[in-house]
Short mmCIF file of C-alpha atoms and ligand atoms in Angstrom, two decimals:
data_model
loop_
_atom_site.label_atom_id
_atom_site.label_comp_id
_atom_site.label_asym_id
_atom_site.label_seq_id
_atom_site.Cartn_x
_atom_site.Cartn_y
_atom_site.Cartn_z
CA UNK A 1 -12.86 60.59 208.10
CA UNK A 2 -14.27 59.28 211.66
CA UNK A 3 -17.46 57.94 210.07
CA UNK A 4 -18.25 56.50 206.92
CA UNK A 5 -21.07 58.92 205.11
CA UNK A 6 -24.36 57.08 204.81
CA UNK A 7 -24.22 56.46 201.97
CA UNK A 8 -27.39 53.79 201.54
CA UNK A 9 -29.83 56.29 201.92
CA UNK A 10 -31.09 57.86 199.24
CA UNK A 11 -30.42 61.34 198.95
CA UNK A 12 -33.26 63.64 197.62
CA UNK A 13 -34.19 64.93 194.22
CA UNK A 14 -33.05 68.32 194.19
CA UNK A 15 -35.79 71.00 193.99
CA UNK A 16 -36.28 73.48 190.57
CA UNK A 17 -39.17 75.81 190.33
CA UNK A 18 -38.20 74.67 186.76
CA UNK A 19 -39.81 71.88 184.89
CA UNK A 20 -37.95 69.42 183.15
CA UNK A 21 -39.21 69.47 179.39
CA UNK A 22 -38.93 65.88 178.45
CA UNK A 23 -40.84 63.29 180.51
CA UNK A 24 -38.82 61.99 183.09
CA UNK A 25 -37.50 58.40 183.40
CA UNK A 26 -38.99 56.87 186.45
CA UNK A 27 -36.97 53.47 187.09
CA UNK A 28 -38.08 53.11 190.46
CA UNK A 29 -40.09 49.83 190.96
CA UNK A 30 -41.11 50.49 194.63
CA UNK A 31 -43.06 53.41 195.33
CA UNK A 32 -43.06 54.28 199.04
CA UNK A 33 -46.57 55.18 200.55
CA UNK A 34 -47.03 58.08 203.96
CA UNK A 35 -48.94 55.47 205.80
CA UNK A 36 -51.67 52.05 205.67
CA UNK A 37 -54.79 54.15 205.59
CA UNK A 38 -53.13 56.04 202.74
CA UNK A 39 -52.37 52.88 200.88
CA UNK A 40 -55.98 51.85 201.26
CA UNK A 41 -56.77 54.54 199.87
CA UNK A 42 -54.49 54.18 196.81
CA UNK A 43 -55.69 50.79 196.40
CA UNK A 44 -59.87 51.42 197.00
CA UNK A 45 -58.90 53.81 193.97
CA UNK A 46 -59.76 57.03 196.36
CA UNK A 47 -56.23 58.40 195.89
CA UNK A 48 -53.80 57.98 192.81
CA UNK A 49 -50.73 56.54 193.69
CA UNK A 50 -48.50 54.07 192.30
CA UNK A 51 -47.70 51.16 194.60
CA UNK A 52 -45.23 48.63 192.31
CA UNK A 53 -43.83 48.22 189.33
CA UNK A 54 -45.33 44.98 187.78
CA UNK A 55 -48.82 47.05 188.65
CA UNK A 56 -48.11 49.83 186.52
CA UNK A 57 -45.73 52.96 186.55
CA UNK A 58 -45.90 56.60 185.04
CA UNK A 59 -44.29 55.63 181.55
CA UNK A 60 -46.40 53.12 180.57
CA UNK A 61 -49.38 55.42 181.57
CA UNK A 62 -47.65 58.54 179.47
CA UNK A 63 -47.37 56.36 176.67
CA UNK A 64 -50.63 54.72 177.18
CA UNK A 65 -52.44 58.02 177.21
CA UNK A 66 -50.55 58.94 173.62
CA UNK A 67 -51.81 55.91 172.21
CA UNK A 68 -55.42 56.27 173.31
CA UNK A 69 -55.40 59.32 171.95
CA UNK A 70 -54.31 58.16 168.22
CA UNK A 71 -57.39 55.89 169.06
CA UNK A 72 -59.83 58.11 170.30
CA UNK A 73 -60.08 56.03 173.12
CA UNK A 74 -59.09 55.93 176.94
CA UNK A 75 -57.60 53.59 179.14
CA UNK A 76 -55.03 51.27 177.34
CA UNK A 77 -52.30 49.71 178.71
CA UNK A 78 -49.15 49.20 177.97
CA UNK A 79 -47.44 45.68 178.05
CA UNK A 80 -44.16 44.41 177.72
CA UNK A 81 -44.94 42.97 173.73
CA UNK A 82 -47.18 43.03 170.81
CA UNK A 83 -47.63 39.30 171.65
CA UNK A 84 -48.10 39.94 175.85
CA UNK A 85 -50.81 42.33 174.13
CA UNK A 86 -52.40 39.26 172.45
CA UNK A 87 -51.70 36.88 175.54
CA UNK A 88 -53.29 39.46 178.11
CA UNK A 89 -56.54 39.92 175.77
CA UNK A 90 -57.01 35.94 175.24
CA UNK A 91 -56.30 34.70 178.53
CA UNK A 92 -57.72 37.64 180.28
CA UNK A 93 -61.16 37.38 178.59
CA UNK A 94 -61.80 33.45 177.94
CA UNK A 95 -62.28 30.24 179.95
CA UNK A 96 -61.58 26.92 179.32
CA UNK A 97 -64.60 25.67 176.77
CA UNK A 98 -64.46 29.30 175.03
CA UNK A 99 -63.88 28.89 171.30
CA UNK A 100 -62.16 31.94 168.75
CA UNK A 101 -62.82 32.70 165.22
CA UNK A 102 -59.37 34.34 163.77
CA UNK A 103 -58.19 35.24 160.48
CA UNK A 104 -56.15 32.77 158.77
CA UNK A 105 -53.06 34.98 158.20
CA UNK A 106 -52.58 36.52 161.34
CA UNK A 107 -49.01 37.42 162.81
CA UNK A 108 -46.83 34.08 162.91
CA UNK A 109 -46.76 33.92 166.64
CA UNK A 110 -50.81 34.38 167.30
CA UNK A 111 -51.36 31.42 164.60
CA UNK A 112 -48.73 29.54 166.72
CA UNK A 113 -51.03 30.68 170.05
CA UNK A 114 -54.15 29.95 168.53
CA UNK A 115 -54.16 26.34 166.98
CA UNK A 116 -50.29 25.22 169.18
CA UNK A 117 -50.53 26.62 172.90
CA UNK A 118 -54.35 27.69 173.38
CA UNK A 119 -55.88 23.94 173.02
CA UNK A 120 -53.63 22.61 176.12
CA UNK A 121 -55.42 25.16 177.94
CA UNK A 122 -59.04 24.28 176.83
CA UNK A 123 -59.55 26.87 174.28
CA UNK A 124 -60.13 26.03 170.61
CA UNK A 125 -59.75 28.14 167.45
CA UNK A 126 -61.42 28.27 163.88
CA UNK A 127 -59.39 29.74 161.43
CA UNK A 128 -60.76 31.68 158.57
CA UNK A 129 -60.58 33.88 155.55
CA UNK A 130 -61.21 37.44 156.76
CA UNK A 131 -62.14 38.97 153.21
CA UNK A 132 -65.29 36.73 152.97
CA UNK A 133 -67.31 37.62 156.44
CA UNK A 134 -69.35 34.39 155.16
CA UNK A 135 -66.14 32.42 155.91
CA UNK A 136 -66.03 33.95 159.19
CA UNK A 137 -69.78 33.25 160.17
CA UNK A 138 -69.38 29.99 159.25
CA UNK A 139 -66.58 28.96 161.58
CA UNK A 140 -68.91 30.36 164.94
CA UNK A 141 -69.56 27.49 166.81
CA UNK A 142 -71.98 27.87 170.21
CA UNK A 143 -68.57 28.18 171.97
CA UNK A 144 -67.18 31.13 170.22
CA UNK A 145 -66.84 34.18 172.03
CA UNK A 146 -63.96 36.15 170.42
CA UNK A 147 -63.00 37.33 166.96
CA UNK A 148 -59.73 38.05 166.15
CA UNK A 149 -58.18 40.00 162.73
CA UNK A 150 -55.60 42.09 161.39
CA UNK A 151 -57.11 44.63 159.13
CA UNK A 152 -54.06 44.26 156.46
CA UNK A 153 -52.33 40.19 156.58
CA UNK A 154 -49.16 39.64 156.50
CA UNK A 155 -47.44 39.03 154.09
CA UNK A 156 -49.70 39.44 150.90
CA UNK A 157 -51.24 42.55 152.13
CA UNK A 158 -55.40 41.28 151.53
CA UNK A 159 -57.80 43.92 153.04
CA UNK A 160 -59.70 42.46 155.50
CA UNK A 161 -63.99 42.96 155.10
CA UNK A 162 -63.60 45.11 158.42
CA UNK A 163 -67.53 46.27 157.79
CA UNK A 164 -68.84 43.10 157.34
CA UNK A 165 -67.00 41.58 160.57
CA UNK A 166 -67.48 44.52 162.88
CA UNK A 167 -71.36 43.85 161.58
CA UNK A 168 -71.29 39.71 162.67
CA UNK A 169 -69.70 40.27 165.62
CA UNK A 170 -72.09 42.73 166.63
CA UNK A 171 -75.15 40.46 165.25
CA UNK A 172 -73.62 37.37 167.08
CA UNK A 173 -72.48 38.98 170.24
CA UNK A 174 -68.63 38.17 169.91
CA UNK A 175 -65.84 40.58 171.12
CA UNK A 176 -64.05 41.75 168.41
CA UNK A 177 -59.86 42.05 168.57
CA UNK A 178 -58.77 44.05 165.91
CA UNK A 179 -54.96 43.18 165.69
CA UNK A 180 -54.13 47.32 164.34
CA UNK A 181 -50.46 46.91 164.24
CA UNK A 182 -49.76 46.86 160.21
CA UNK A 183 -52.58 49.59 159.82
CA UNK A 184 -51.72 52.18 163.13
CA UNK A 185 -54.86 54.18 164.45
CA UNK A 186 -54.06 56.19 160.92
CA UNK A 187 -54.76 53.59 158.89
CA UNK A 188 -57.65 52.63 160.42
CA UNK A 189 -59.42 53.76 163.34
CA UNK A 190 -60.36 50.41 164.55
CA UNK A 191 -61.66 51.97 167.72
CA UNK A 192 -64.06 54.21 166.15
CA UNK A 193 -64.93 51.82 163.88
CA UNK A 194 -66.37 49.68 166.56
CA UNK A 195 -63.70 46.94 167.54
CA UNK A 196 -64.64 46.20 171.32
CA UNK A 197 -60.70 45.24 172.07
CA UNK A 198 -57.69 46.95 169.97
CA UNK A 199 -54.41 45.34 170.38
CA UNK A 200 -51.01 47.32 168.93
CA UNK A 201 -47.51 45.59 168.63
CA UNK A 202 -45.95 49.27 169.69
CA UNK A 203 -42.53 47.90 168.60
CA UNK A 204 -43.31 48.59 165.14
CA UNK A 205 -44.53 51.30 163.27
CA UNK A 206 -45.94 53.21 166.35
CA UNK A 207 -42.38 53.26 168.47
CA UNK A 208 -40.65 52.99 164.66
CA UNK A 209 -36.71 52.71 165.58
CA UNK A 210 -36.82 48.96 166.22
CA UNK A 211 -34.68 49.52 169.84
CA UNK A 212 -38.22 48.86 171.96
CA UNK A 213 -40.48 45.56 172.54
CA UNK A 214 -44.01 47.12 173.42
CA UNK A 215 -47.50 46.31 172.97
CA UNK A 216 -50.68 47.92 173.63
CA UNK A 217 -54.33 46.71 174.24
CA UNK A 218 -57.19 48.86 174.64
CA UNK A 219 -60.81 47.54 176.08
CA UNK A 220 -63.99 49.76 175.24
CA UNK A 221 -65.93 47.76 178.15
CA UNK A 222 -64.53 48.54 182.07
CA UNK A 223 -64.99 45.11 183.16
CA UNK A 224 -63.08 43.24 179.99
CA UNK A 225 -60.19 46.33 180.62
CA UNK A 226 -59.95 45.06 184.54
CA UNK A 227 -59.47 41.21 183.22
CA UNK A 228 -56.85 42.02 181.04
CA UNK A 229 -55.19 44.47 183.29
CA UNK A 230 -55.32 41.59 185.88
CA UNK A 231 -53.78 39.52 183.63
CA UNK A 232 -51.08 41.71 182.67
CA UNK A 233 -50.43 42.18 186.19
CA UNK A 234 -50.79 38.58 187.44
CA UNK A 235 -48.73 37.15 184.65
CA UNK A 236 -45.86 39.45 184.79
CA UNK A 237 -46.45 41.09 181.50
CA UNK A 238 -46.00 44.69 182.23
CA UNK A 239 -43.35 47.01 180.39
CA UNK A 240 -40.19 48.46 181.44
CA UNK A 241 -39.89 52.11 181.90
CA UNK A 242 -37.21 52.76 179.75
CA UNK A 243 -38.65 51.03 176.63
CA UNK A 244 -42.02 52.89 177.33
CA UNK A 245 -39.74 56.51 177.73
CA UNK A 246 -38.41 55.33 174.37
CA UNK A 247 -41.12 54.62 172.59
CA UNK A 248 -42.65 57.61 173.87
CA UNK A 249 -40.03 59.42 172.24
CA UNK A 250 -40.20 58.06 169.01
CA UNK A 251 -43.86 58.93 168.93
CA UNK A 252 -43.52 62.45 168.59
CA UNK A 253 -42.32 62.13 164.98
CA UNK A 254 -45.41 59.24 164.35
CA UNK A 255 -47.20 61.62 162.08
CA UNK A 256 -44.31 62.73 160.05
CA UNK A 257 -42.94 59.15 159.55
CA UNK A 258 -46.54 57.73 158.77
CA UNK A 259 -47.16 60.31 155.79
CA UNK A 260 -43.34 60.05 154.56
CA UNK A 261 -43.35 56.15 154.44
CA UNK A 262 -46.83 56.09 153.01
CA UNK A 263 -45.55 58.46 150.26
CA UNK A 264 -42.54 56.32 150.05
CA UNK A 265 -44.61 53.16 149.60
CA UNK A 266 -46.62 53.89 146.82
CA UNK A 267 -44.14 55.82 144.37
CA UNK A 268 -41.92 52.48 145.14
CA UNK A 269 -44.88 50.07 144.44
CA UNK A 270 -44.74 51.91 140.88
CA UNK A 271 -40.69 51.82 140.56
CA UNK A 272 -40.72 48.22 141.11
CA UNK A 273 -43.73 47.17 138.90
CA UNK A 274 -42.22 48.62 136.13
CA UNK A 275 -38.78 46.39 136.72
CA UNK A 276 -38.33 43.35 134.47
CA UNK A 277 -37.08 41.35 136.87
CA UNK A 278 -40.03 41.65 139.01
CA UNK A 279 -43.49 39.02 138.81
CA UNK A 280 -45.99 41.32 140.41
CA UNK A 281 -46.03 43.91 142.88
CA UNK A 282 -48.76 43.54 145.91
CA UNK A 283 -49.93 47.84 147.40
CA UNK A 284 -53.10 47.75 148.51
CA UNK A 285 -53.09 51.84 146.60
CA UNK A 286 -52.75 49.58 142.91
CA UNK A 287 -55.66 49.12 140.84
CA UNK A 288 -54.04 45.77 140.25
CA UNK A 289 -54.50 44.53 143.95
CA UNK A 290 -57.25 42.19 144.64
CA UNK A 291 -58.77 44.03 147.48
CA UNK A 292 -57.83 47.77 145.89
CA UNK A 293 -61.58 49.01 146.15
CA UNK A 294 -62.24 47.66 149.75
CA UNK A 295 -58.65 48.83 150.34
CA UNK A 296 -60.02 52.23 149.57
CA UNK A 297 -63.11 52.03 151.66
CA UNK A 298 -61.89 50.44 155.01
CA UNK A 299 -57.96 52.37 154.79
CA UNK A 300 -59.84 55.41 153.67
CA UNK A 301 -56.84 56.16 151.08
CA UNK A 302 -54.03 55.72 153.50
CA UNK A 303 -52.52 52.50 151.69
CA UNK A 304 -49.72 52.18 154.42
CA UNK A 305 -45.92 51.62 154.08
CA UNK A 306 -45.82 47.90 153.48
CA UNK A 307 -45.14 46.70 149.41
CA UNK A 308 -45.25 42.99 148.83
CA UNK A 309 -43.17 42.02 145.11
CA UNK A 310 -42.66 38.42 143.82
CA UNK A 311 -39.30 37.99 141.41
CA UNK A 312 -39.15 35.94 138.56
CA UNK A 313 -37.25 32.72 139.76
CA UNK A 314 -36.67 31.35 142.75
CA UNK A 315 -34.49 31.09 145.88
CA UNK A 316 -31.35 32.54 143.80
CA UNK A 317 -32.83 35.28 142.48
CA UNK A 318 -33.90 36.33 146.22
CA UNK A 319 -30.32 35.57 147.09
CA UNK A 320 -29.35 38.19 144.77
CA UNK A 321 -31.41 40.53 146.07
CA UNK A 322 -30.37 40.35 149.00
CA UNK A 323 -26.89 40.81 148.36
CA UNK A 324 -26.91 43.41 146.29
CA UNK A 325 -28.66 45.47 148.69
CA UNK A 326 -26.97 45.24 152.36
CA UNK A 327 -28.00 49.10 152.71
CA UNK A 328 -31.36 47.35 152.78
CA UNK A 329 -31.80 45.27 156.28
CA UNK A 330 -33.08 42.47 155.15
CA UNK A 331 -34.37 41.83 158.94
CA UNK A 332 -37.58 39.80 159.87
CA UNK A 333 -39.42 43.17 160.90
CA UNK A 334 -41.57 46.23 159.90
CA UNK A 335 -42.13 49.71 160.53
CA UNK A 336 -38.23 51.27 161.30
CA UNK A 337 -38.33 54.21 160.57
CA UNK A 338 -35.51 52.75 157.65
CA UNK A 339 -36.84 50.08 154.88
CA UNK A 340 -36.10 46.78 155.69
CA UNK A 341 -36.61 43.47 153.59
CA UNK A 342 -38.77 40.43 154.73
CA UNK A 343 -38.55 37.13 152.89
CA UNK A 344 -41.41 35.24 154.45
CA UNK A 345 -40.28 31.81 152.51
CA UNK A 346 -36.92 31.51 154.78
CA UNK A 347 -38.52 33.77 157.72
CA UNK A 348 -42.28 34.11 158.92
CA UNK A 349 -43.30 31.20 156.80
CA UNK A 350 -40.64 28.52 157.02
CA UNK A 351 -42.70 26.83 158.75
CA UNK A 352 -45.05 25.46 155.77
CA UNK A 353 -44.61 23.31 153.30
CA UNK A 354 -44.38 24.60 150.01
CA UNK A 355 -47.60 23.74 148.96
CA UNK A 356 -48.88 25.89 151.97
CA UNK A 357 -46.66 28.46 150.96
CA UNK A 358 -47.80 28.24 147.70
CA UNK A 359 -51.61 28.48 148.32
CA UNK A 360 -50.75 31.67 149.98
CA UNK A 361 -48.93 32.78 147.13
CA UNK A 362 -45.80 33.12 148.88
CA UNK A 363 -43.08 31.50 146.14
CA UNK A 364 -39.19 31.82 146.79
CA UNK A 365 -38.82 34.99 145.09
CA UNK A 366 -41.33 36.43 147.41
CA UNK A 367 -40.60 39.79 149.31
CA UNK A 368 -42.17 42.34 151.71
CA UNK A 369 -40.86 45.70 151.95
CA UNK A 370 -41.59 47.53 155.29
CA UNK A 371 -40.77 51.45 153.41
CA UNK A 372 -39.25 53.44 155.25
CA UNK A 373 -38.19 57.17 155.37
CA UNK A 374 -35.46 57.74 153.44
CA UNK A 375 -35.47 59.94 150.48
CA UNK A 376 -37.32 58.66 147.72
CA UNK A 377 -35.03 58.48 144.90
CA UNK A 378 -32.62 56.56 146.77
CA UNK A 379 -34.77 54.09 147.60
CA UNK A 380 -35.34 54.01 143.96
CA UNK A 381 -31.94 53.97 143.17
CA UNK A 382 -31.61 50.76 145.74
CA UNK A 383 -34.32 48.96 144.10
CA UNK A 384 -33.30 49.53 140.88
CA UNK A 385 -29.54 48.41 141.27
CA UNK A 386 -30.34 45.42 143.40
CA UNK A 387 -33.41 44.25 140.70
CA UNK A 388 -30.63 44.77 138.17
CA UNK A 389 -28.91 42.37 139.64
CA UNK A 390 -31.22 39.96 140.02
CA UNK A 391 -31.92 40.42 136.09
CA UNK A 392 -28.68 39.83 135.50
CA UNK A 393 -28.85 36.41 136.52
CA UNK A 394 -30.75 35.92 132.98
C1 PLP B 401 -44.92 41.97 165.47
C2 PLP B 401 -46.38 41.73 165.57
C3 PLP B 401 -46.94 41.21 166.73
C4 PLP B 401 -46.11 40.84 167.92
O1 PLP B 401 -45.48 41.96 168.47
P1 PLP B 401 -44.13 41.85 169.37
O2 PLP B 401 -43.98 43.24 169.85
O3 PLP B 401 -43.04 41.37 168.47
O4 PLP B 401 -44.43 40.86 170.45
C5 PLP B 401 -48.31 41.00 166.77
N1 PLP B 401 -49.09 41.29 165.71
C6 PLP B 401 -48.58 41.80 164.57
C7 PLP B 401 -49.49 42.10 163.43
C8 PLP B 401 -47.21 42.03 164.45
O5 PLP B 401 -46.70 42.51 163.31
#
């Protein structure tokens, strides 16, 4: 050949008068506008047009636009983490001098943010018990502009008072971040039920295959929704494309794998109560659970997939456990669309002392089960072997 092809130019998409079913995969980071005045106009907002990656691209909106609708709400946005969700809202919305209310058992990492990384930046925290709204008027200081919760906590599965904060908040004038991740727009419908901000980890239960890191924040006012987006933007938060396609994908089977875990959960809860080996089973569906009747109110009967169980003795019997159930994953997670095991005392909660641990009720032979979709009686047959074991110690 005389001349080498060209080959650094891209050569175009082919044409089809046919669609493509499935949502494409857009990779492409740049987007290349006709001209300047058409560029203004993508950025004045008189055109729609994507300009750069980091600002946005079609697969976070697609998923975005799924999620809002689980919501009932419009305009989320997708970012690269539950806790770039959580970092986006925070640092979007407050100043230096701002102070936060949040529940005392929320997700490891926003404790950490909360009382660890926010004071070096000038914000302070007050944390407090989110079943006693009392408890959570009574850590508002004159600085506090933000609530945040988690409707269900991790990992002894209280019920938040979500009509008695939603109520304060309102009364006081604080923005309220519900933190829906455990619950999913199913469980509760924190939009409708007035939270101002509504922040998913989509890695969970929502994408459900544990092969994405995604998170999701929704903003009921325009103005808080441009802060965070500006945040998102400005500290490089944004998701990639494929993770977003992915998640997008496992979405389509959200409804089936929400009602099939759920179901899961709470013939399980009753499988393991019943075992000698096990303490005391936590389901928010049990009479037995100390929130059960607001449990029924604020869930509205849709108890979730998570099961909390404490066995009789202590690190070995958890050891035992563990082993006899490798089928299991006993993986610091929730929401696969598999089960997987959680032992906060070596994971989520290593952190405390005992006597922390202990206050929360969280002893060595503490577990949380994330149910997931597997048949039901071999999920009971798992249980029942591996508790067996444990028994077996004596
Ligand atoms: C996992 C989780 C997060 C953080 O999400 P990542 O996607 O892991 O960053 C935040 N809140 C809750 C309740 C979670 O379970």
């Amino acid at each position: 050949m005389s001349q080498r092809p060209n080959l650094v130019r891209r050569t175009p998409f082919p044409d089809s008068v046919s669609r493509a079913v499935v949502t494409p995969l857009q990779p492409s980071v740049v987007y290349a506008s006709p001209d300047p005045d058409a560029l203004d106009d993508q950025y004045e907002g008189r055109a729609k047009g994507y300009t750069y990656g980091r600002e946005g691209h079609p697969n976070a909106d697609v998923l975005a636009q799924m999620i809002d609708r689980m919501e009932g709400g419009e305009g989320g946005i997708v970012t690269g983490s539950g806790m770039s969700a959580v970092t986006a809202t925070i640092l979007g919305l407050l100043s230096q001098g701002d102070h936060i209310v949040g529940a005392d058992q929320l997700y490891g990492r926003s404790l950490r943010m909360m009382t660890q990384d926010l004071p070096r930046w000038g914000i302070t925290s007050t944390l407090a018990d989110p079943t006693d709204p009392r408890a959570m008027e009574a850590a508002i200081t004159p600085a506090t502009k933000m609530i945040l919760v988690e409707v269900v906590s991790n990992p002894t599965l209280r019920i938040a008072d979500m009509e008695g904060i939603t109520r304060l908040a309102k009364d006081r004038g604080l923005i309220l971040v519900v933190d829906n991740t455990f619950t999913t727009p199913y469980g509760y419908a924190a939009y409708e039920k007035g939270a101002d901000i509504v922040i998913h980890s989509v890695t969970k239960l929502l994408a459900g295959h544990s092969d994405v890191t995604l998170g999701y924040v929704l903003a009921r006012d325009p103005g808080r929704r441009k802060a965070i987006y500006d945040s998102v933007v400005t500290l490089g938060l944004t998701p990639s494309p494929w993770d977003c396609w992915m998640a997008e994908r496992g979405l389509y089977s959200f409804d089936m794998r929400h009602a099939r875990a759920q179901e899961n959960a709470a013939a399980l809860a009753e499988t393991i109560s019943a075992h000698p080996a096990v303490e005391s089973v936590l389901y928010p569906g049990r009479a037995d659970h100390p929130d059960h009747n607001r449990a029924a109110a604020v869930l509205d009967g849709q108890f979730g997939n998570m099961v909390s169980f404490r066995l009789h003795g202590g690190r070995a019997a958890a050891v035992a456990l563990t082993r006899a159930a490798p089928q299991l994953a006993f993986a610091p997670t929730l929401g696969d669309v598999g089960t997987t095991l959680s032992h906060p005392a070596s994971s989520s909660h290593r952190g405390l002392t005992e006597a922390g641990r202990a206050r929360l009720g969280i002893t060595e032979g503490f577990f949380r089960v994330s149910v997931g979709c597997e048949p039901i009686d071999l999920l009971r047959a798992d249980f029942t072997a591996a508790l067996d074991a444990v028994a077996a110690l004596g």
